[in-house]
GROMACS .gro file of C-alpha atoms in nm:
model
  425
    1MET     CA    1  -0.346   3.063   1.445
    2THR     CA    2  -0.327   2.913   1.069
    3ILE     CA    3  -0.235   2.551   1.191
    4THR     CA    4  -0.517   2.570   1.469
    5ILE     CA    5  -0.799   2.637   1.215
    6PHE     CA    6  -0.684   2.386   0.969
    7LEU     CA    7  -0.642   2.112   1.283
    8VAL     CA    8  -0.998   2.223   1.447
    9SER     CA    9  -1.202   2.222   1.112
   10LEU     CA   10  -1.065   1.927   0.975
   11ILE     CA   11  -1.096   1.711   1.330
   12GLY     CA   12  -1.371   1.890   1.405
   13ALA     CA   13  -1.577   1.749   1.050
   14MET     CA   14  -1.452   1.425   1.103
   15ALA     CA   15  -1.565   1.419   1.495
   16LEU     CA   16  -1.913   1.505   1.324
   17GLY     CA   17  -1.900   1.166   1.093
   18VAL     CA   18  -1.867   1.412   0.782
   19PRO     CA   19  -1.671   1.163   0.532
   20ILE     CA   20  -1.305   1.254   0.491
   21ALA     CA   21  -1.331   1.401   0.151
   22PHE     CA   22  -1.602   1.635   0.262
   23SER     CA   23  -1.423   1.721   0.592
   24LEU     CA   24  -1.136   1.822   0.362
   25LEU     CA   25  -1.319   2.053   0.138
   26VAL     CA   26  -1.471   2.184   0.506
   27CYS     CA   27  -1.136   2.241   0.613
   28GLY     CA   28  -1.026   2.411   0.302
   29VAL     CA   29  -1.337   2.670   0.304
   30ALA     CA   30  -1.231   2.748   0.673
   31LEU     CA   31  -0.897   2.818   0.568
   32MET     CA   32  -1.034   3.045   0.285
   33TRP     CA   33  -1.287   3.225   0.549
   34HIS     CA   34  -0.983   3.262   0.770
   35MET     CA   35  -0.771   3.423   0.495
   36ASP     CA   36  -1.035   3.658   0.375
   37MET     CA   37  -1.012   3.491   0.017
   38PHE     CA   38  -1.330   3.274  -0.003
   39ASP     CA   39  -1.446   3.254  -0.368
   40ALA     CA   40  -1.675   2.959  -0.477
   41GLN     CA   41  -1.511   2.975  -0.801
   42ILE     CA   42  -1.150   2.939  -0.686
   43LEU     CA   43  -1.265   2.618  -0.495
   44ALA     CA   44  -1.444   2.447  -0.768
   45GLN     CA   45  -1.113   2.524  -0.983
   46ASN     CA   46  -0.894   2.377  -0.734
   47LEU     CA   47  -1.119   2.053  -0.695
   48MET     CA   48  -1.139   1.988  -1.065
   49GLU     CA   49  -0.748   2.066  -1.091
   50GLY     CA   50  -0.687   1.804  -0.812
   51ALA     CA   51  -0.810   1.504  -1.029
   52ASN     CA   52  -0.685   1.660  -1.364
   53SER     CA   53  -0.355   1.461  -1.356
   54PHE     CA   54  -0.221   1.216  -1.612
   55PRO     CA   55  -0.005   1.012  -1.316
   56LEU     CA   56  -0.347   0.979  -1.125
   57LEU     CA   57  -0.472   0.773  -1.410
   58ALA     CA   58  -0.247   0.485  -1.306
   59VAL     CA   59  -0.496   0.440  -1.015
   60PRO     CA   60  -0.813   0.322  -1.176
   61PHE     CA   61  -0.632   0.074  -1.390
   62PHE     CA   62  -0.437  -0.090  -1.089
   63MET     CA   63  -0.775  -0.112  -0.930
   64LEU     CA   64  -0.900  -0.273  -1.229
   65ALA     CA   65  -0.589  -0.503  -1.248
   66GLY     CA   66  -0.637  -0.610  -0.917
   67GLU     CA   67  -1.005  -0.718  -0.945
   68VAL     CA   68  -0.958  -0.896  -1.262
   69MET     CA   69  -0.668  -1.067  -1.096
   70ASN     CA   70  -0.869  -1.195  -0.812
   71ALA     CA   71  -1.153  -1.268  -1.029
   72GLY     CA   72  -0.993  -1.437  -1.321
   73GLY     CA   73  -0.795  -1.707  -1.127
   74LEU     CA   74  -0.433  -1.536  -1.130
   75SER     CA   75  -0.436  -1.516  -0.736
   76ARG     CA   76  -0.545  -1.890  -0.683
   77ARG     CA   77  -0.288  -1.999  -0.940
   78ILE     CA   78  -0.004  -1.824  -0.727
   79VAL     CA   79  -0.126  -1.918  -0.416
   80ASN     CA   80  -0.137  -2.300  -0.544
   81PHE     CA   81   0.238  -2.231  -0.675
   82ALA     CA   82   0.346  -2.122  -0.323
   83MET     CA   83   0.165  -2.426  -0.161
   84ALA     CA   84   0.353  -2.689  -0.382
   85LEU     CA   85   0.677  -2.514  -0.311
   86VAL     CA   86   0.667  -2.478   0.078
   87GLY     CA   87   0.328  -2.611   0.196
   88HIS     CA   88   0.482  -2.916   0.305
   89ILE     CA   89   0.731  -2.705   0.560
   90LYS     CA   90   0.592  -2.712   0.932
   91GLY     CA   91   0.407  -2.395   0.905
   92GLY     CA   92   0.399  -2.371   0.587
   93LEU     CA   93   0.043  -2.240   0.514
   94GLY     CA   94   0.187  -1.951   0.667
   95TYR     CA   95   0.480  -1.914   0.471
   96VAL     CA   96   0.248  -1.964   0.147
   97THR     CA   97   0.071  -1.668   0.250
   98ILE     CA   98   0.382  -1.446   0.286
   99MET     CA   99   0.525  -1.598  -0.057
  100ALA     CA  100   0.192  -1.550  -0.223
  101ALA     CA  101   0.169  -1.179  -0.095
  102VAL     CA  102   0.459  -1.076  -0.226
  103ILE     CA  103   0.402  -1.186  -0.561
  104MET     CA  104   0.043  -1.065  -0.568
  105ALA     CA  105   0.189  -0.699  -0.444
  106ALA     CA  106   0.369  -0.698  -0.773
  107LEU     CA  107   0.061  -0.750  -0.978
  108SER     CA  108  -0.233  -0.507  -0.802
  109GLY     CA  109  -0.040  -0.259  -0.545
  110SER     CA  110  -0.365  -0.293  -0.322
  111ALA     CA  111  -0.367  -0.363   0.035
  112VAL     CA  112  -0.707  -0.434   0.066
  113ALA     CA  113  -0.777  -0.633  -0.265
  114ASP     CA  114  -0.463  -0.870  -0.206
  115ALA     CA  115  -0.566  -0.919   0.203
  116ALA     CA  116  -0.912  -1.026   0.114
  117ALA     CA  117  -0.802  -1.267  -0.160
  118LEU     CA  118  -0.563  -1.405   0.068
  119ALA     CA  119  -0.792  -1.456   0.358
  120ALA     CA  120  -1.092  -1.593   0.099
  121LEU     CA  121  -0.854  -1.849   0.006
  122LEU     CA  122  -0.599  -1.928   0.275
  123MET     CA  123  -0.796  -1.872   0.587
  124PRO     CA  124  -1.037  -2.167   0.556
  125MET     CA  125  -0.709  -2.387   0.503
  126MET     CA  126  -0.502  -2.256   0.788
  127VAL     CA  127  -0.790  -2.318   1.030
  128ALA     CA  128  -0.832  -2.667   0.911
  129ALA     CA  129  -0.490  -2.749   0.948
  130GLY     CA  130  -0.485  -2.645   1.313
  131HIS     CA  131  -0.327  -2.308   1.329
  132ASP     CA  132  -0.449  -2.061   1.593
  133LYS     CA  133  -0.732  -1.874   1.382
  134ALA     CA  134  -0.632  -1.510   1.527
  135ARG     CA  135  -0.265  -1.545   1.461
  136SER     CA  136  -0.354  -1.674   1.064
  137ALA     CA  137  -0.566  -1.383   1.036
  138GLY     CA  138  -0.301  -1.149   1.191
  139LEU     CA  139  -0.053  -1.297   0.945
  140ILE     CA  140  -0.291  -1.235   0.636
  141ALA     CA  141  -0.329  -0.914   0.717
  142SER     CA  142   0.006  -0.813   0.762
  143ALA     CA  143   0.114  -0.998   0.442
  144GLY     CA  144  -0.162  -0.799   0.259
  145ILE     CA  145  -0.004  -0.462   0.330
  146ILE     CA  146   0.318  -0.568   0.121
  147ALA     CA  147   0.112  -0.465  -0.168
  148PRO     CA  148   0.166  -0.062  -0.158
  149VAL     CA  149   0.523  -0.073  -0.116
  150ILE     CA  150   0.623  -0.313  -0.369
  151PRO     CA  151   0.548  -0.206  -0.729
  152PRO     CA  152   0.326  -0.128  -0.898
  153SER     CA  153   0.200   0.082  -0.562
  154ILE     CA  154  -0.121   0.322  -0.559
  155GLY     CA  155   0.015   0.453  -0.256
  156PHE     CA  156   0.330   0.553  -0.461
  157VAL     CA  157   0.158   0.720  -0.751
  158ILE     CA  158  -0.050   0.937  -0.494
  159PHE     CA  159   0.264   1.021  -0.303
  160GLY     CA  160   0.443   1.106  -0.604
  161VAL     CA  161   0.185   1.314  -0.755
  162ALA     CA  162   0.113   1.478  -0.422
  163GLY     CA  163   0.501   1.521  -0.341
  164ASN     CA  164   0.641   1.605  -0.728
  165VAL     CA  165   0.864   1.276  -0.680
  166SER     CA  166   0.958   1.064  -0.964
  167ILE     CA  167   0.708   0.798  -0.939
  168SER     CA  168   0.952   0.549  -1.133
  169LYS     CA  169   1.198   0.597  -0.889
  170LEU     CA  170   0.991   0.529  -0.613
  171PHE     CA  171   0.880   0.216  -0.784
  172MET     CA  172   1.234   0.082  -0.788
  173ALA     CA  173   1.331   0.201  -0.446
  174GLY     CA  174   1.034   0.006  -0.283
  175ILE     CA  175   1.138  -0.345  -0.430
  176VAL     CA  176   1.393  -0.431  -0.161
  177PRO     CA  177   1.185  -0.268   0.114
  178GLY     CA  178   0.881  -0.447   0.045
  179MET     CA  179   1.108  -0.788   0.053
  180MET     CA  180   1.201  -0.689   0.374
  181LEU     CA  181   0.883  -0.648   0.523
  182GLY     CA  182   0.797  -1.010   0.405
  183VAL     CA  183   1.149  -1.131   0.558
  184ALA     CA  184   1.015  -0.972   0.889
  185LEU     CA  185   0.699  -1.156   0.849
  186TRP     CA  186   0.851  -1.491   0.794
  187VAL     CA  187   1.097  -1.491   1.073
  188THR     CA  188   0.816  -1.350   1.294
  189TRP     CA  189   0.579  -1.656   1.143
  190TRP     CA  190   0.886  -1.916   1.228
  191TRP     CA  191   0.881  -1.793   1.586
  192LEU     CA  192   0.530  -1.783   1.669
  193ALA     CA  193   0.413  -2.116   1.482
  194ARG     CA  194   0.710  -2.348   1.568
  195ARG     CA  195   0.580  -2.517   1.839
  196GLU     CA  196   0.220  -2.558   1.707
  197VAL     CA  197   0.067  -2.890   1.651
  198VAL     CA  198  -0.045  -2.879   1.275
  199GLN     CA  199  -0.141  -3.093   0.993
  200VAL     CA  200   0.103  -3.090   0.732
  201PRO     CA  201   0.045  -3.167   0.361
  202PRO     CA  202   0.250  -3.409   0.180
  203ARG     CA  203   0.543  -3.272  -0.013
  204LYS     CA  204   0.447  -3.203  -0.366
  205SER     CA  205   0.670  -3.409  -0.643
  206THR     CA  206   0.863  -3.229  -0.892
  207GLY     CA  207   0.598  -3.283  -1.161
  208GLU     CA  208   0.343  -3.147  -0.917
  209ILE     CA  209   0.551  -2.847  -0.847
  210LEU     CA  210   0.641  -2.789  -1.262
  211LEU     CA  211   0.263  -2.821  -1.331
  212ALA     CA  212   0.167  -2.568  -1.068
  213LEU     CA  213   0.461  -2.323  -1.199
  214ARG     CA  214   0.319  -2.369  -1.555
  215GLU     CA  215  -0.009  -2.269  -1.474
  216ALA     CA  216   0.107  -1.994  -1.246
  217THR     CA  217   0.336  -1.873  -1.564
  218TRP     CA  218   0.118  -1.640  -1.681
  219ALA     CA  219   0.053  -1.463  -1.350
  220LEU     CA  220   0.425  -1.452  -1.258
  221VAL     CA  221   0.520  -1.268  -1.569
  222LEU     CA  222   0.323  -0.958  -1.506
  223PRO     CA  223   0.562  -0.832  -1.258
  224VAL     CA  224   0.860  -0.887  -1.468
  225ILE     CA  225   0.706  -0.722  -1.756
  226VAL     CA  226   0.634  -0.410  -1.518
  227VAL     CA  227   0.969  -0.374  -1.344
  228PHE     CA  228   1.148  -0.411  -1.686
  229GLY     CA  229   0.943  -0.166  -1.856
  230LEU     CA  230   0.969   0.111  -1.579
  231LYS     CA  231   1.365   0.027  -1.570
  232PHE     CA  232   1.421   0.045  -1.958
  233GLY     CA  233   1.180   0.312  -2.004
  234VAL     CA  234   0.950   0.140  -2.226
  235PHE     CA  235   0.670   0.269  -2.045
  236THR     CA  236   0.580   0.571  -1.776
  237PRO     CA  237   0.383   0.429  -1.457
  238THR     CA  238   0.054   0.503  -1.600
  239GLU     CA  239   0.119   0.317  -1.924
  240ALA     CA  240   0.246   0.021  -1.682
  241ALA     CA  241  -0.115   0.057  -1.501
  242VAL     CA  242  -0.307  -0.022  -1.848
  243VAL     CA  243  -0.030  -0.273  -1.940
  244ALA     CA  244  -0.104  -0.473  -1.633
  245ALA     CA  245  -0.511  -0.419  -1.644
  246VAL     CA  246  -0.486  -0.507  -2.043
  247TYR     CA  247  -0.276  -0.817  -1.930
  248ALA     CA  248  -0.445  -0.932  -1.662
  249LEU     CA  249  -0.790  -0.905  -1.901
  250LEU     CA  250  -0.614  -1.105  -2.161
  251VAL     CA  251  -0.508  -1.401  -1.945
  252SER     CA  252  -0.811  -1.409  -1.733
  253THR     CA  253  -1.042  -1.434  -2.049
  254LEU     CA  254  -0.836  -1.597  -2.326
  255VAL     CA  255  -0.571  -1.787  -2.127
  256TYR     CA  256  -0.760  -1.906  -1.794
  257ARG     CA  257  -1.093  -1.864  -1.955
  258GLU     CA  258  -1.247  -1.792  -1.590
  259LEU     CA  259  -1.409  -1.498  -1.702
  260ASN     CA  260  -1.639  -1.407  -1.994
  261LEU     CA  261  -1.783  -1.055  -2.108
  262ARG     CA  262  -2.065  -1.117  -1.909
  263SER     CA  263  -1.892  -1.142  -1.589
  264LEU     CA  264  -1.647  -0.832  -1.664
  265VAL     CA  265  -1.960  -0.601  -1.637
  266PRO     CA  266  -1.946  -0.607  -1.257
  267LEU     CA  267  -1.563  -0.612  -1.217
  268PHE     CA  268  -1.563  -0.287  -1.438
  269VAL     CA  269  -1.833  -0.132  -1.216
  270ALA     CA  270  -1.673  -0.246  -0.890
  271SER     CA  271  -1.340  -0.089  -0.986
  272ALA     CA  272  -1.475   0.232  -1.143
  273LYS     CA  273  -1.669   0.302  -0.771
  274THR     CA  274  -1.342   0.230  -0.578
  275SER     CA  275  -1.183   0.463  -0.826
  276ALA     CA  276  -1.445   0.742  -0.776
  277VAL     CA  277  -1.409   0.733  -0.418
  278VAL     CA  278  -1.017   0.746  -0.425
  279MET     CA  279  -1.045   1.025  -0.721
  280PHE     CA  280  -1.290   1.243  -0.511
  281LEU     CA  281  -1.047   1.191  -0.205
  282VAL     CA  282  -0.778   1.309  -0.407
  283ALA     CA  283  -0.948   1.622  -0.570
  284ALA     CA  284  -1.075   1.725  -0.245
  285ALA     CA  285  -0.720   1.684  -0.070
  286MET     CA  286  -0.563   1.892  -0.384
  287VAL     CA  287  -0.787   2.189  -0.236
  288SER     CA  288  -0.654   2.175   0.105
  289ALA     CA  289  -0.300   2.126  -0.039
  290TRP     CA  290  -0.334   2.429  -0.234
  291LEU     CA  291  -0.442   2.648   0.053
  292ILE     CA  292  -0.199   2.479   0.308
  293THR     CA  293   0.046   2.644   0.050
  294VAL     CA  294  -0.083   2.958   0.012
  295ALA     CA  295  -0.128   3.013   0.389
  296ASN     CA  296   0.256   2.870   0.417
  297LEU     CA  297   0.177   2.622   0.691
  298PRO     CA  298   0.516   2.425   0.547
  299GLY     CA  299   0.698   2.727   0.644
  300GLU     CA  300   0.561   2.749   0.977
  301LEU     CA  301   0.642   2.374   1.067
  302VAL     CA  302   0.988   2.438   0.938
  303ALA     CA  303   1.039   2.694   1.162
  304LEU     CA  304   0.880   2.471   1.410
  305LEU     CA  305   1.119   2.201   1.366
  306GLN     CA  306   1.404   2.406   1.284
  307PRO     CA  307   1.609   2.236   1.595
  308LEU     CA  308   1.556   1.893   1.389
  309LEU     CA  309   1.703   1.991   1.063
  310ASP     CA  310   2.050   1.950   1.139
  311SER     CA  311   1.954   1.575   1.234
  312PRO     CA  312   1.811   1.425   0.968
  313ARG     CA  313   1.765   1.107   1.137
  314LEU     CA  314   1.610   1.253   1.439
  315LEU     CA  315   1.386   1.483   1.208
  316MET     CA  316   1.290   1.131   1.013
  317LEU     CA  317   1.200   0.983   1.342
  318THR     CA  318   0.979   1.230   1.442
  319ILE     CA  319   0.762   1.256   1.132
  320MET     CA  320   0.725   0.869   1.154
  321VAL     CA  321   0.617   0.880   1.485
  322ILE     CA  322   0.349   1.165   1.354
  323THR     CA  323   0.247   0.951   1.077
  324MET     CA  324   0.222   0.653   1.285
  325VAL     CA  325  -0.026   0.838   1.509
  326VAL     CA  326  -0.207   1.015   1.213
  327GLY     CA  327  -0.235   0.654   1.073
  328THR     CA  328  -0.427   0.496   1.363
  329ALA     CA  329  -0.722   0.750   1.263
  330LEU     CA  330  -0.704   0.788   0.881
  331ASP     CA  331  -0.678   0.561   0.594
  332MET     CA  332  -0.408   0.573   0.400
  333THR     CA  333  -0.473   0.804   0.118
  334PRO     CA  334  -0.599   1.073   0.325
  335THR     CA  335  -0.309   1.068   0.520
  336ILE     CA  336  -0.057   1.066   0.223
  337LEU     CA  337  -0.245   1.376   0.083
  338LEU     CA  338  -0.300   1.572   0.376
  339LEU     CA  339   0.081   1.507   0.527
  340THR     CA  340   0.260   1.519   0.206
  341PRO     CA  341   0.257   1.887   0.128
  342VAL     CA  342   0.316   2.013   0.493
  343LEU     CA  343   0.630   1.743   0.519
  344MET     CA  344   0.775   1.758   0.210
  345PRO     CA  345   0.957   2.115   0.246
  346VAL     CA  346   1.074   2.037   0.591
  347VAL     CA  347   1.227   1.717   0.440
  348LYS     CA  348   1.386   1.908   0.148
  349ALA     CA  349   1.516   2.131   0.390
  350ALA     CA  350   1.675   1.877   0.590
  351GLY     CA  351   1.854   1.747   0.264
  352ILE     CA  352   1.644   1.424   0.300
  353ASP     CA  353   1.643   1.249  -0.056
  354PRO     CA  354   1.255   1.262  -0.137
  355VAL     CA  355   1.248   0.878  -0.278
  356TYR     CA  356   1.406   0.792   0.052
  357PHE     CA  357   1.143   0.981   0.245
  358GLY     CA  358   0.862   0.845   0.041
  359VAL     CA  359   0.957   0.487   0.055
  360LEU     CA  360   0.924   0.515   0.455
  361PHE     CA  361   0.620   0.739   0.464
  362ILE     CA  362   0.437   0.486   0.223
  363ILE     CA  363   0.601   0.185   0.459
  364ASN     CA  364   0.430   0.379   0.766
  365ASN     CA  365   0.110   0.441   0.598
  366ALA     CA  366   0.079   0.083   0.485
  367ILE     CA  367   0.123  -0.029   0.853
  368GLY     CA  368  -0.134   0.193   0.917
  369LEU     CA  369  -0.367   0.010   0.732
  370ILE     CA  370  -0.350  -0.257   1.013
  371THR     CA  371  -0.342  -0.039   1.316
  372PRO     CA  372  -0.666  -0.015   1.528
  373PRO     CA  373  -0.916   0.137   1.544
  374VAL     CA  374  -0.968   0.255   1.180
  375GLY     CA  375  -0.749  -0.059   1.004
  376THR     CA  376  -0.889  -0.086   0.658
  377VAL     CA  377  -0.728  -0.407   0.607
  378LEU     CA  378  -0.815  -0.550   0.929
  379ASN     CA  379  -1.177  -0.504   0.840
  380ALA     CA  380  -1.138  -0.664   0.495
  381VAL     CA  381  -0.970  -0.965   0.634
  382ALA     CA  382  -1.216  -1.001   0.920
  383GLY     CA  383  -1.495  -1.004   0.666
  384ALA     CA  384  -1.331  -1.215   0.421
  385GLY     CA  385  -1.215  -1.453   0.656
  386ARG     CA  386  -1.529  -1.468   0.846
  387VAL     CA  387  -1.355  -1.396   1.186
  388SER     CA  388  -1.387  -1.109   1.429
  389MET     CA  389  -1.215  -0.764   1.430
  390ASP     CA  390  -1.113  -0.872   1.814
  391GLU     CA  391  -0.929  -1.172   1.688
  392VAL     CA  392  -0.778  -1.012   1.372
  393THR     CA  393  -0.658  -0.704   1.610
  394LYS     CA  394  -0.503  -0.981   1.856
  395GLY     CA  395  -0.325  -1.152   1.576
  396VAL     CA  396  -0.182  -0.872   1.365
  397LEU     CA  397   0.007  -0.728   1.680
  398PRO     CA  398   0.342  -0.926   1.701
  399PHE     CA  399   0.361  -0.881   1.304
  400MET     CA  400   0.301  -0.526   1.313
  401VAL     CA  401   0.561  -0.473   1.577
  402ALA     CA  402   0.816  -0.656   1.349
  403GLN     CA  403   0.703  -0.431   1.046
  404PHE     CA  404   0.747  -0.146   1.250
  405LEU     CA  405   1.101  -0.235   1.371
  406ILE     CA  406   1.190  -0.295   1.003
  407MET     CA  407   1.080   0.053   0.952
  408PHE     CA  408   1.268   0.232   1.234
  409ALA     CA  409   1.572   0.004   1.091
  410MET     CA  410   1.566   0.215   0.774
  411VAL     CA  411   1.572   0.528   0.932
  412ALA     CA  412   1.880   0.441   1.158
  413PHE     CA  413   2.029   0.300   0.823
  414PRO     CA  414   1.918   0.488   0.511
  415GLN     CA  415   2.156   0.258   0.305
  416LEU     CA  416   1.909  -0.033   0.354
  417VAL     CA  417   1.673   0.159   0.105
  418MET     CA  418   1.922   0.387  -0.112
  419VAL     CA  419   2.173   0.148  -0.184
  420PRO     CA  420   1.965  -0.130  -0.326
  421ALA     CA  421   1.760   0.151  -0.485
  422ARG     CA  422   2.036   0.269  -0.713
  423TRP     CA  423   2.056  -0.092  -0.828
  424PHE     CA  424   1.721  -0.019  -1.002
  425TYR     CA  425   1.741   0.316  -1.096
   0.00000   0.00000   0.00000
């Protein structure tokens, strides 16, 4: 009965057009009424405590770093460097997109920001070169979702807080799977674009490549600082977010000099607005998470999935399918906040490594950003690249399938995640 009330109140509020954060509060109130424990003070207290978390401070700082990176010229220089390396190959603009997405993922951790920047920079060039418009948009959208998997990742921060899992270990474990998603896109693009007749830019000289590398060096150093700082315990993930934001600000204003004090104001305002939305969503979700624990919904789910606890791979497959379905209707952050407190007890009861589960869970949620009808990244690419949603949706399908295949390969062979993860621990 409790599960029914939880689902009906949440889905009913969303069906009425209530924003996700307020739908979560409605769900929480409904559960409190059902358990005869409604108290406005308890509701307010849990709402405040939901956002009162030191690790969650990483979210606004990583968002600020992404805003500054795109406006301050770091993204453009990364694209130029990738263009100098592989732009002359047939289908080279696609490979440039994938390389730039992987590098930018190590700077911002935001799929929407990376996809929008790539669409604005590369979409006109790909169309002018003769690439299929829908396919190009689909590749850019699929490349953008690598950002939540490669550190620093906002998704890992939120999951780590919600599931009480080491964020540093999640960051380190996400490096190789993120690269594997990039390889899947590379192979898929090669297969689809091999017969296209397109204009190929001339090969860059060694001097031009070195010049592009020199201009991009300041941008390329940031992911190295973050990874090595986390690996050797120089700073925590939250402190890494501050380092990333300050570094991006210094490079954009003092080195590249594309931003001044006046231009920083709208960037701070934009990142503050986005952070406020995310943090309110987190706070509202923590109310529901607390009530989920009080109502023992995880215990009921463990009992429901008891036959699968002896088969971790089958259980993971079931969880991944459930997450895929939820991801078509909900954005990444609410999906993480809703499912994590419910699924973590099941995962631990089955003896599955929480870090391994977290990596696959975030990959699944990241792919959910390009699954219609919600598909936040699809909307971002459609807007920034000036293409229709139908075209982006059509173009993204083969790349989305390739990334799902990689995810299910990790379900079948957990060593693909855990063996390289231990290299970085």
